[in-house]
Short mmCIF file of C-alpha atoms and ligand atoms in Angstrom, two decimals:
data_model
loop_
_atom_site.label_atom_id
_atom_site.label_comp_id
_atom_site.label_asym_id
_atom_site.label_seq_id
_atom_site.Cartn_x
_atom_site.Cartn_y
_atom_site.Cartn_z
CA UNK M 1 0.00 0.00 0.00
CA UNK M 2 2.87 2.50 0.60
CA UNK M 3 4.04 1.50 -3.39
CA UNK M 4 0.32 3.53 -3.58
CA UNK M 5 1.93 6.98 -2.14
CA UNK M 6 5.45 6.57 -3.97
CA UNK M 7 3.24 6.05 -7.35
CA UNK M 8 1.26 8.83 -6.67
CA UNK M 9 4.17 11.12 -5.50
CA UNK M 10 6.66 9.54 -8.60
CA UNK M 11 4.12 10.21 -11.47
CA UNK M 12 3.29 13.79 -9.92
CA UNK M 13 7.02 14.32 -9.82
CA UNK M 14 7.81 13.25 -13.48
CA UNK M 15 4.93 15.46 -13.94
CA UNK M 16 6.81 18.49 -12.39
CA UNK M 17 9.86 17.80 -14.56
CA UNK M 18 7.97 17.65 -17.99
CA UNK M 19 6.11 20.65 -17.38
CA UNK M 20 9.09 22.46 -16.60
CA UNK M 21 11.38 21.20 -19.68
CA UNK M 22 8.41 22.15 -21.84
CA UNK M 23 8.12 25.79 -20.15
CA UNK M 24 12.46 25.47 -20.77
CA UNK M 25 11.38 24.43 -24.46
CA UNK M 26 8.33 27.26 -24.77
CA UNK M 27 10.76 29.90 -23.82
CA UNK M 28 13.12 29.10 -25.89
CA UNK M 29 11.08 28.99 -29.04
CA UNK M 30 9.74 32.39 -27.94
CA UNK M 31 13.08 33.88 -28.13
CA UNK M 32 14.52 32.08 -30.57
CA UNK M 33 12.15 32.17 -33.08
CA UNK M 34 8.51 33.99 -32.40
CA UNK M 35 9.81 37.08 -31.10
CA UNK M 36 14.27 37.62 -31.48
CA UNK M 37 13.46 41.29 -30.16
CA UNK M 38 14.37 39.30 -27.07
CA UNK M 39 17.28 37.84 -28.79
CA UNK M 40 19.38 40.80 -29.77
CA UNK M 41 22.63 40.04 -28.48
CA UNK M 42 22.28 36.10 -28.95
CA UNK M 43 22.80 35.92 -25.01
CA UNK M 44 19.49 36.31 -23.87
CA UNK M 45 18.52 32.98 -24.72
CA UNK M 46 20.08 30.86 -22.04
CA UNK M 47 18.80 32.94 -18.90
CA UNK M 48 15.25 33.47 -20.12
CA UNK M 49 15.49 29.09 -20.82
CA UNK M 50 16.84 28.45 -17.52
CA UNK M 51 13.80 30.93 -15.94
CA UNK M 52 11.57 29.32 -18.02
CA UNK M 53 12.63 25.79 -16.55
CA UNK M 54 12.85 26.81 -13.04
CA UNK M 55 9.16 28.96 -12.79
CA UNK M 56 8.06 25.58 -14.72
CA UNK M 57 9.43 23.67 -12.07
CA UNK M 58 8.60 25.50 -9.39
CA UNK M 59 4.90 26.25 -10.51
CA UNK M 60 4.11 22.10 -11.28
CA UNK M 61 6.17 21.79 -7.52
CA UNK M 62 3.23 23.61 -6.19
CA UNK M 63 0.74 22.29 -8.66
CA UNK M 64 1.98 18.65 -7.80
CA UNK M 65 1.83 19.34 -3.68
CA UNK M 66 -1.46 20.35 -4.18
CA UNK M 67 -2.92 17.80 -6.66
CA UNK M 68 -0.89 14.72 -4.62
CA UNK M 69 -2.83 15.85 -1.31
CA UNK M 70 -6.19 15.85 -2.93
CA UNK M 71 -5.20 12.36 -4.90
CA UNK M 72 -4.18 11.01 -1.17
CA UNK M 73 -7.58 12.13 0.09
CA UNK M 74 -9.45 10.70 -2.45
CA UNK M 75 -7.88 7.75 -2.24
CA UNK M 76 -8.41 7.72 1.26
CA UNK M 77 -12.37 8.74 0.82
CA UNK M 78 -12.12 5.55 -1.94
CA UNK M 79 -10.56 2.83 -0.18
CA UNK M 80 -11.25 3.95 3.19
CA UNK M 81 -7.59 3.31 4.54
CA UNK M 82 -6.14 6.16 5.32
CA UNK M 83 -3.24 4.26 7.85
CA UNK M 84 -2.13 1.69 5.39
CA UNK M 85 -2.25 2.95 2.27
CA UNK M 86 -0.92 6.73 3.24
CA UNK M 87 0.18 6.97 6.26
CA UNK M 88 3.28 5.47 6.17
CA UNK M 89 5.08 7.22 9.02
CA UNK M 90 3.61 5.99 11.90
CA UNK M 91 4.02 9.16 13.60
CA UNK M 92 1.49 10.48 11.02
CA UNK M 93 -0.64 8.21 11.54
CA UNK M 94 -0.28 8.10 15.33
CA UNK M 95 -1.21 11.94 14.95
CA UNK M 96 -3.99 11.39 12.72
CA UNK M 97 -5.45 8.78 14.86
CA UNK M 98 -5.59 11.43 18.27
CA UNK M 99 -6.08 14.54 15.72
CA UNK M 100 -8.65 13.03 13.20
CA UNK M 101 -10.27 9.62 15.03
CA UNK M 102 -13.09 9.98 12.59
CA UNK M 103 -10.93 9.40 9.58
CA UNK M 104 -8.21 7.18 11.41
CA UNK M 105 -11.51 4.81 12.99
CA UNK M 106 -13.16 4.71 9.13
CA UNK M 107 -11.86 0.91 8.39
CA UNK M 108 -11.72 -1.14 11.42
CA UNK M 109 -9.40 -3.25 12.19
CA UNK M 110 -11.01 -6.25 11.63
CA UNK M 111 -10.78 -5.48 7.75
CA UNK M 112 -6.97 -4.11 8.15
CA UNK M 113 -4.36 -6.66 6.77
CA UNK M 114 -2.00 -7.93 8.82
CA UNK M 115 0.44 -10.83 8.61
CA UNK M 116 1.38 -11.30 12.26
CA UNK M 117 -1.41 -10.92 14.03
CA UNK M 118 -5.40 -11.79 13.19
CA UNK M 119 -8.04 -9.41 13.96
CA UNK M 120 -11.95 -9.79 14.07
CA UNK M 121 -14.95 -8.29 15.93
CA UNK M 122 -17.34 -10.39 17.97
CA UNK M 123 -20.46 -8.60 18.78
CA UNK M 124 -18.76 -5.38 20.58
CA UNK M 125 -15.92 -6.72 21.28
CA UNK M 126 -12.75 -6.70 18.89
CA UNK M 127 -10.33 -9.84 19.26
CA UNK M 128 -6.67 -9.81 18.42
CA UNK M 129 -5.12 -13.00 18.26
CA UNK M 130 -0.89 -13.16 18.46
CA UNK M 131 -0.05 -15.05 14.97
CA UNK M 132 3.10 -16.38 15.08
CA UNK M 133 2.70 -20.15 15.74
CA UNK M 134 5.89 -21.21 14.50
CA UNK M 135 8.03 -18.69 16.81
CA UNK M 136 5.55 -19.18 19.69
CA UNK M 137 3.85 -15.75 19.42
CA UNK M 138 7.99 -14.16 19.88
CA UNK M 139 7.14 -10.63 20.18
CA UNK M 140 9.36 -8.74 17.22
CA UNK M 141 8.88 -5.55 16.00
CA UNK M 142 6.21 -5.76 13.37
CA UNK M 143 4.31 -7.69 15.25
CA UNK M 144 3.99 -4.75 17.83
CA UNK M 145 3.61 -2.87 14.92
CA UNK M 146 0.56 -4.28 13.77
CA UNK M 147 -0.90 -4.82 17.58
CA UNK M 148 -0.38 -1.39 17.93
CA UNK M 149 -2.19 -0.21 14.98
CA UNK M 150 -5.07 -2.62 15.58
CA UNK M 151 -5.57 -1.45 19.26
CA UNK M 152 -5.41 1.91 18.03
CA UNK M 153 -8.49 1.16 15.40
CA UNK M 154 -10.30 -0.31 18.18
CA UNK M 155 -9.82 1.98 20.48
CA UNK M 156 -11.53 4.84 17.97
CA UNK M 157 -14.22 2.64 17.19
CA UNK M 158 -17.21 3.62 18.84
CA UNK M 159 -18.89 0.34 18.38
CA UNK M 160 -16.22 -1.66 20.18
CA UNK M 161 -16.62 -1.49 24.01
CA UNK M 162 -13.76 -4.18 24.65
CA UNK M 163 -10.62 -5.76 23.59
CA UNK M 164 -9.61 -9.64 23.77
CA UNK M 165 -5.88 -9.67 23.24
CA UNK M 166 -4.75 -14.00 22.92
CA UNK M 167 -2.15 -16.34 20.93
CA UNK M 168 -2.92 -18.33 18.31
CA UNK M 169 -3.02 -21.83 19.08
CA UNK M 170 -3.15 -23.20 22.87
CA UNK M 171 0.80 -23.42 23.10
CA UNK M 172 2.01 -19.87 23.87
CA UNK M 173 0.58 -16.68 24.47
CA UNK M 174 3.84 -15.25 23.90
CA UNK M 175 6.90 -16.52 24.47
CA UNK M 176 8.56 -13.63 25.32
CA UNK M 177 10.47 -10.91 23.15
CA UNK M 178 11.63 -12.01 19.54
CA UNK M 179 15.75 -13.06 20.72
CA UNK M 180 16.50 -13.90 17.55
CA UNK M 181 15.83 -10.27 16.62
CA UNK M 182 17.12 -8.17 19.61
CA UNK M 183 20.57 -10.77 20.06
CA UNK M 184 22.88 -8.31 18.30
CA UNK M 185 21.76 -5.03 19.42
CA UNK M 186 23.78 -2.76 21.36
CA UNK M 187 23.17 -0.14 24.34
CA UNK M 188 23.68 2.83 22.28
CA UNK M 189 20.89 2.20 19.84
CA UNK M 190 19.02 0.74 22.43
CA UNK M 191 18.94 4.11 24.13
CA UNK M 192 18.74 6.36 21.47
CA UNK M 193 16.07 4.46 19.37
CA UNK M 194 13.88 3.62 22.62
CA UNK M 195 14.27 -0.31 21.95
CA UNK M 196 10.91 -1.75 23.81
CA UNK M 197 8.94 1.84 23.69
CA UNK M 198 6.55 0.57 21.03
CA UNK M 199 5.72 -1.92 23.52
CA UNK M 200 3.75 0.31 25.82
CA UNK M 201 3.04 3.55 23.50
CA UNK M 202 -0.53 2.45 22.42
CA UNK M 203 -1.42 -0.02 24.80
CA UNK M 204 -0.59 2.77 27.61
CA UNK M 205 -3.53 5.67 25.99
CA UNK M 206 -5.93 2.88 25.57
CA UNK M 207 -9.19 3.81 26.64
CA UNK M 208 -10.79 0.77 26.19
CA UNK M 209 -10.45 -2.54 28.37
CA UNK M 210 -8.18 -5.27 27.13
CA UNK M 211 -8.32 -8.67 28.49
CA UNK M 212 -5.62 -10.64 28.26
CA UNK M 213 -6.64 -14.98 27.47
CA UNK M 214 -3.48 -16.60 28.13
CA UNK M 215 -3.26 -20.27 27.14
CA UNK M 216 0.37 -22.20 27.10
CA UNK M 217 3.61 -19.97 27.93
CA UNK M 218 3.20 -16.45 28.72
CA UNK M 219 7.03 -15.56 29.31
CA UNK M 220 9.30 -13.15 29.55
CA UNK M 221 7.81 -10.29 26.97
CA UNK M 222 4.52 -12.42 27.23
CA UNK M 223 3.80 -11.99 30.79
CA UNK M 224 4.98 -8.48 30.47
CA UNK M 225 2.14 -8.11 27.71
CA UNK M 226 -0.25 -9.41 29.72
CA UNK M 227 0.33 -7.82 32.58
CA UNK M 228 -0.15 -4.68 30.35
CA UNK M 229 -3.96 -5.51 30.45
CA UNK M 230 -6.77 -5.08 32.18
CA UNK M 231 -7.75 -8.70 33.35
CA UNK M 232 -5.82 -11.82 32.42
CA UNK M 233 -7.52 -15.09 32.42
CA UNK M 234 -5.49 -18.44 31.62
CA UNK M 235 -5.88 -21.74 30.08
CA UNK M 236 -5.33 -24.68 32.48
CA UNK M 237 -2.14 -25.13 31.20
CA UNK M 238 -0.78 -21.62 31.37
CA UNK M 239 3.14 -21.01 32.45
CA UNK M 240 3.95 -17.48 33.59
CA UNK M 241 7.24 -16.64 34.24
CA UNK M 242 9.82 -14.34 33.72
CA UNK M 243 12.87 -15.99 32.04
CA UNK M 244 15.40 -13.03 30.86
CA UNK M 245 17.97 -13.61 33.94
CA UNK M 246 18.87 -17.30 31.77
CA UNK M 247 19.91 -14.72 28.78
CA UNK M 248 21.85 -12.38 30.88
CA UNK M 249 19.31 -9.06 30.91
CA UNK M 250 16.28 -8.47 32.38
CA UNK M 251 12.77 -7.98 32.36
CA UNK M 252 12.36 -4.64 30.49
CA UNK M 253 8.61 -4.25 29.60
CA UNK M 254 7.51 -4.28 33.25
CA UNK M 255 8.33 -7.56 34.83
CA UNK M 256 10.01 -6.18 37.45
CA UNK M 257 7.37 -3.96 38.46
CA UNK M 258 4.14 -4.76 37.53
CA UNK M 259 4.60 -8.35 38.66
CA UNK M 260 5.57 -6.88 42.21
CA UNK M 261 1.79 -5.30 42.41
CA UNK M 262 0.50 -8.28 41.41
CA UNK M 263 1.72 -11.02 43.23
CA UNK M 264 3.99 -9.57 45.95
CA UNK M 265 7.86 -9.35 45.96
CA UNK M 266 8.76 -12.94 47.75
CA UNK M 267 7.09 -14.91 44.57
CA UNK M 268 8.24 -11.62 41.93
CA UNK M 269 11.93 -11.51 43.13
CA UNK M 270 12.30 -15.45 43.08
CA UNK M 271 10.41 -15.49 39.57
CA UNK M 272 13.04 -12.69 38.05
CA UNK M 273 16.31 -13.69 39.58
CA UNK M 274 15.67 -17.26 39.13
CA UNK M 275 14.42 -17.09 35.75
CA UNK M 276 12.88 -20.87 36.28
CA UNK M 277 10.56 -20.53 38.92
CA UNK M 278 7.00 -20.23 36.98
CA UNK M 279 3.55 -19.84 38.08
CA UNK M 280 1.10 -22.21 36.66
CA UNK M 281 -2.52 -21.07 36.02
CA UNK M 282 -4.11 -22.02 39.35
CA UNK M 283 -0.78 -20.48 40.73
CA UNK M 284 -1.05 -17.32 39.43
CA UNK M 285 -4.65 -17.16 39.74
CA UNK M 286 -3.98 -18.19 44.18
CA UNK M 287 -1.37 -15.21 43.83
CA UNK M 288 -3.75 -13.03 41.93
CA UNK M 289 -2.11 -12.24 39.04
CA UNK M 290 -5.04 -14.30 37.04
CA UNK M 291 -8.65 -13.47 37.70
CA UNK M 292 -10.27 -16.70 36.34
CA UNK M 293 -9.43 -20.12 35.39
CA UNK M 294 -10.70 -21.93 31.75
CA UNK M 295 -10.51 -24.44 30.10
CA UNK M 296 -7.82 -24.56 27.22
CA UNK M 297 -10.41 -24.82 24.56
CA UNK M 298 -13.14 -22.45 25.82
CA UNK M 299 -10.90 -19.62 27.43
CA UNK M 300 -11.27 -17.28 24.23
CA UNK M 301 -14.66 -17.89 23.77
CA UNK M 302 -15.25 -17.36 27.57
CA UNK M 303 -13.10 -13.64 27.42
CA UNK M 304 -14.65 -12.96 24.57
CA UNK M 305 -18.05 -13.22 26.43
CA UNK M 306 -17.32 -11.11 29.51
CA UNK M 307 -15.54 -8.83 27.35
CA UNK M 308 -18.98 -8.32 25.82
CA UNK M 309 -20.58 -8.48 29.17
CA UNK M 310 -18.33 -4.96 29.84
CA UNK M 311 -18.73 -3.77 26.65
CA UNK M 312 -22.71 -3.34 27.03
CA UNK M 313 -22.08 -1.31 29.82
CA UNK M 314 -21.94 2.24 29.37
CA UNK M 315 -18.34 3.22 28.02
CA UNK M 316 -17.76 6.46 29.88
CA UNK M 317 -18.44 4.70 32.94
CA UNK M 318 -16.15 1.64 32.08
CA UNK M 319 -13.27 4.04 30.87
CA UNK M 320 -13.33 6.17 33.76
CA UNK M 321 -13.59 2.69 36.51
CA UNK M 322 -10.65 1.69 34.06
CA UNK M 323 -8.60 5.06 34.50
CA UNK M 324 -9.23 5.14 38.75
CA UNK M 325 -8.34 1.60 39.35
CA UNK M 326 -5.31 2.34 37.28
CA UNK M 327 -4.47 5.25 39.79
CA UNK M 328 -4.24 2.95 42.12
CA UNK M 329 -1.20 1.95 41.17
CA UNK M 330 0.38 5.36 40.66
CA UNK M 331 -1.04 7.59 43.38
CA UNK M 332 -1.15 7.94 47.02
CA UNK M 333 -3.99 6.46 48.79
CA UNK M 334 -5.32 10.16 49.75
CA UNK M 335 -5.06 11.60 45.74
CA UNK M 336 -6.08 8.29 44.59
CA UNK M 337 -9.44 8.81 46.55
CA UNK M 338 -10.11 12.59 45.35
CA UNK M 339 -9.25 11.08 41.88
CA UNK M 340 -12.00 8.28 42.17
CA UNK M 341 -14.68 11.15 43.73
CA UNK M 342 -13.77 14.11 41.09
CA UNK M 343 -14.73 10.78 38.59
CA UNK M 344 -17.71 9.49 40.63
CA UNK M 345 -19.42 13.33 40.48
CA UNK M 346 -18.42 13.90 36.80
CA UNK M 347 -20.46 10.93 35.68
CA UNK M 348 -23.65 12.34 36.63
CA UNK M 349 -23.05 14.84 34.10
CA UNK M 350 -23.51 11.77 31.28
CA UNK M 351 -27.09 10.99 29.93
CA UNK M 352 -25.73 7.17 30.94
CA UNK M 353 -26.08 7.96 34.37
CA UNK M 354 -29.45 9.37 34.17
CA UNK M 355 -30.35 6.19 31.88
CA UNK M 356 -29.25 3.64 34.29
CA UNK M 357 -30.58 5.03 37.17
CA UNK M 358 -33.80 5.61 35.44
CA UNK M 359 -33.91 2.11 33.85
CA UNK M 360 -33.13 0.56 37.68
CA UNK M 361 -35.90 2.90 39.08
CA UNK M 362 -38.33 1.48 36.47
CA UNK M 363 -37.08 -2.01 37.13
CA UNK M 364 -36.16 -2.50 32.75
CA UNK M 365 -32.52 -3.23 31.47
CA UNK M 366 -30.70 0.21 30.58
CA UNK M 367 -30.35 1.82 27.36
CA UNK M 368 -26.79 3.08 27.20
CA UNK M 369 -25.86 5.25 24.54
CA UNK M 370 -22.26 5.90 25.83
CA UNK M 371 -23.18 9.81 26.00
N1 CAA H 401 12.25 -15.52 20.57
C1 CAA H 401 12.44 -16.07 19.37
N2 CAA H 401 12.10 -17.31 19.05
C2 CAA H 401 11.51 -18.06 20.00
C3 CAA H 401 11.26 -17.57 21.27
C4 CAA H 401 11.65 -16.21 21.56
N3 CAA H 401 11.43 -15.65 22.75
N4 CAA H 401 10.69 -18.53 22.02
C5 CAA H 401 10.57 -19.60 21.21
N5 CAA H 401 11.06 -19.31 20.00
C6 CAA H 401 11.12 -20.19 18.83
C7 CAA H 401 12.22 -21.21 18.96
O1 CAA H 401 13.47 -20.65 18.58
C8 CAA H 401 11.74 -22.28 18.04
O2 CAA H 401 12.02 -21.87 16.72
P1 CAA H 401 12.74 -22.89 15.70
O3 CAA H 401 11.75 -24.02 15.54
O4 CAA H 401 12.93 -22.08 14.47
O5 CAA H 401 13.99 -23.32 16.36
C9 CAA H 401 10.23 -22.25 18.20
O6 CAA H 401 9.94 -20.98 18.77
C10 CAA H 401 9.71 -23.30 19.16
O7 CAA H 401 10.44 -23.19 20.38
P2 CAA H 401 11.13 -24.46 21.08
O8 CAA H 401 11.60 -25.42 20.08
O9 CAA H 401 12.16 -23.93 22.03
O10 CAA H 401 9.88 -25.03 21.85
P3 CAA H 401 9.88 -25.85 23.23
O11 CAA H 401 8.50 -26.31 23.43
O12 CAA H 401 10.98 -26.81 23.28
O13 CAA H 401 10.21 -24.70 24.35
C11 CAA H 401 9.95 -22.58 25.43
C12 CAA H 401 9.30 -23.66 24.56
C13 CAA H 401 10.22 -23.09 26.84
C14 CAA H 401 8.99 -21.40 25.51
C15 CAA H 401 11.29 -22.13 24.78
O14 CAA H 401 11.05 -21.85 23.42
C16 CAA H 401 11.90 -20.93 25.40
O15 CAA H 401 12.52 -21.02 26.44
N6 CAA H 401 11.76 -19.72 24.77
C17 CAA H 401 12.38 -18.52 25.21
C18 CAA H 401 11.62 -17.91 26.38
C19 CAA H 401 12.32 -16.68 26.87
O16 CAA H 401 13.47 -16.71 27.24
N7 CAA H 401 11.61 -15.53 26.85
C20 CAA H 401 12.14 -14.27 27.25
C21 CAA H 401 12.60 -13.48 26.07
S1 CAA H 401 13.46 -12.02 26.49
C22 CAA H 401 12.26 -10.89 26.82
O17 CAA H 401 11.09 -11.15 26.71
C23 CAA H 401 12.75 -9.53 27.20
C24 CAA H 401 11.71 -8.63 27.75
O18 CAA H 401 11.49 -8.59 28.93
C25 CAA H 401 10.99 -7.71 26.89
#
């Protein structure tokens, strides 16, 4: 899809350099031969060619800037892509997604192709499965790529109340980060490149619930990626653990840290400096890392249904729930309170509010718009 925006921007280029050589060619038959007035001392040709050439040029530059954006939009308006197909810096599209979400949220990203992950949309709820069966799920770079750009779409779409984020097959959720691809890097590009930042950059502004259904190994990377969710619930045969001291780093997406919260820092430190001690599911779910237990074959489906279970409720209310219990793990006790009130009071301001009270008062099943 980008070999869309160098075609449009090559032939719109050529474009450029043909209408200048014939404004080069146009002013030189002018002086040469329709009016030599111009021509008097024979050396009046060249400049008045090369001016030609260059207004040419320069006019079709802005001609071209200006027909290229309109091409790009109505490409956009025609396939209804704008991320793919013309957005090819991500930082463009980043800002178009928090700057435009109307346009950004037009193709979901159920209908988005990827090749490392799968997408789809049950109900309200939009399911992205890790697709990498032959790696175990290894988290590399385009595969956060396309995560990222698939949470993104799901995020802006206002018909999708909750995420289901899982691995393809029942043998790994992840297996941790793609070694294979970060073996040979170094600190300095590390550093300056943010190595790991596209881990957290979209999942971090999501708005929306993600639920994490972990069946098989979740290490390393993969626990850290769950952990990044709202909920996790495992497979019966779910391994958590957090590996990287056996490859001589360690846990860098928030092993060290948000495995602390969740399960204390006996079980945490002897997980990360051991590297072998795992949790299995009914482990992690006594430490309380895991909400719920399933089994292997029906955990998806059974995420996928309380996903939709939050997804009916009103989203305001579920966003803002999402943002306080989140505080929780940032704030004080005392601002962590005011921060839960200030967001209790400002959702009686929402027509959801007045809706579900209403609906309660006349004992029916609430109408939530999500205003
Ligand atoms: N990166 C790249 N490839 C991986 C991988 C990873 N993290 N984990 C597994 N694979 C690949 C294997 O190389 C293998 O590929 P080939 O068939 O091409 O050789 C394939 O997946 C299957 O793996 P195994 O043959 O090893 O399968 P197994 O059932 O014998 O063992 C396992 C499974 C215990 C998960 C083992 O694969 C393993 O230990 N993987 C590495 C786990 C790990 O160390 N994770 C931490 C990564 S570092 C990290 O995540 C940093 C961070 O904090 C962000």
């Amino acid at each position: 899809m980008v070999a869309n925006d160098c075609l449009v921007d090559s032939v719109l280029f050529c474009g450029g350099l043909l209408c200048g050589t014939a404004c080069a060619v146009a002013g030189y038959v002018y002086v040469a031969v329709i009016n030599p007035a111009y021509n008097v001392h024979g050396s009046y040709t060249t400049p008045i060619v090369i001016m030609a050439f260059v207004m040419g040029v320069f006019i079709s530059g802005m001609a071209t800037t200006v027909i290229s954006a309109g091409t790009k939009a109505m490409l956009v308006c025609i396939t209804r892509d704008p991320y793919h197909s013309y957005c090819a810096d991500p930082q463009l599209a980043k800002d178009l997604a928090q700057t435009r979400p109307e346009v950004f949220s037009i193709m979901s990203a159920a209908s988005a192709e990827y090749t490392l992950i799968k997408t789809r949309i049950e109900g309200n709820v939009g399911v992205v499965e890790l697709h990498r069966p032959k790696a175990l799920n290894a988290l590399c770079t385009d595969l956060f790529r396309e995560l990222n750009d698939a949470l993104a779409r799901f995020d802006q779409d206002k018909n999708i109340g909750a995420v289901v984020l899982t691995g393809s097959g029942t043998r790994a959720f992840a297996a941790g980060a793609d070694i294979k691809e970060m073996k040979d890097k170094d600190f300095v590009t590390n550093y300056t490149k943010g190595f790991l930042n596209l881990w957290t950059e979209q999942i971090d502004r999501m708005r929306k619930p993600i639920i994490a259904a972990v069946n098989g190994y979740a290490l390393g990377g993969g626990c850290e990626l769950a952990m990044m969710c709202d909920i996790i619930y495992a497979g019966e045969k779910a391994v958590f653990g957090q590996p990287e001291i056996n490859l001589g780093i360690i846990p860098g997406a928030g092993g060290t840290q948000r495995l602390v919260h969740a399960i204390g820092k006996a079980k945490a430190m002897e997980m990360v400096l051991t590297g072998n001690a795992k949790l299995t599911a009914k482990e992690a779910e006594a430490a309380g890392l895991v909400a719920r237990i399933f089994p292997i074959e029906s955990l998806v489906e059974e995420a996928i249904k309380i996903a939709q279970e939050i997804a009916s409720k009103s989203q305001p209310s579920v966003q803002m729930a999402k943002e306080a219990v989140n505080a929780a793990f940032e704030m004080p006790l005392s601002s962590g309170l005011r921060f839960e009130r200030r967001l209790f009071q400002a959702l009686f301001a929402t027509k959801d509010q007045k809706e579900g009270m209403a609906a309660f008062a006349e004992k029916r099943k609430p109408n939530f718009t999500h205003e």
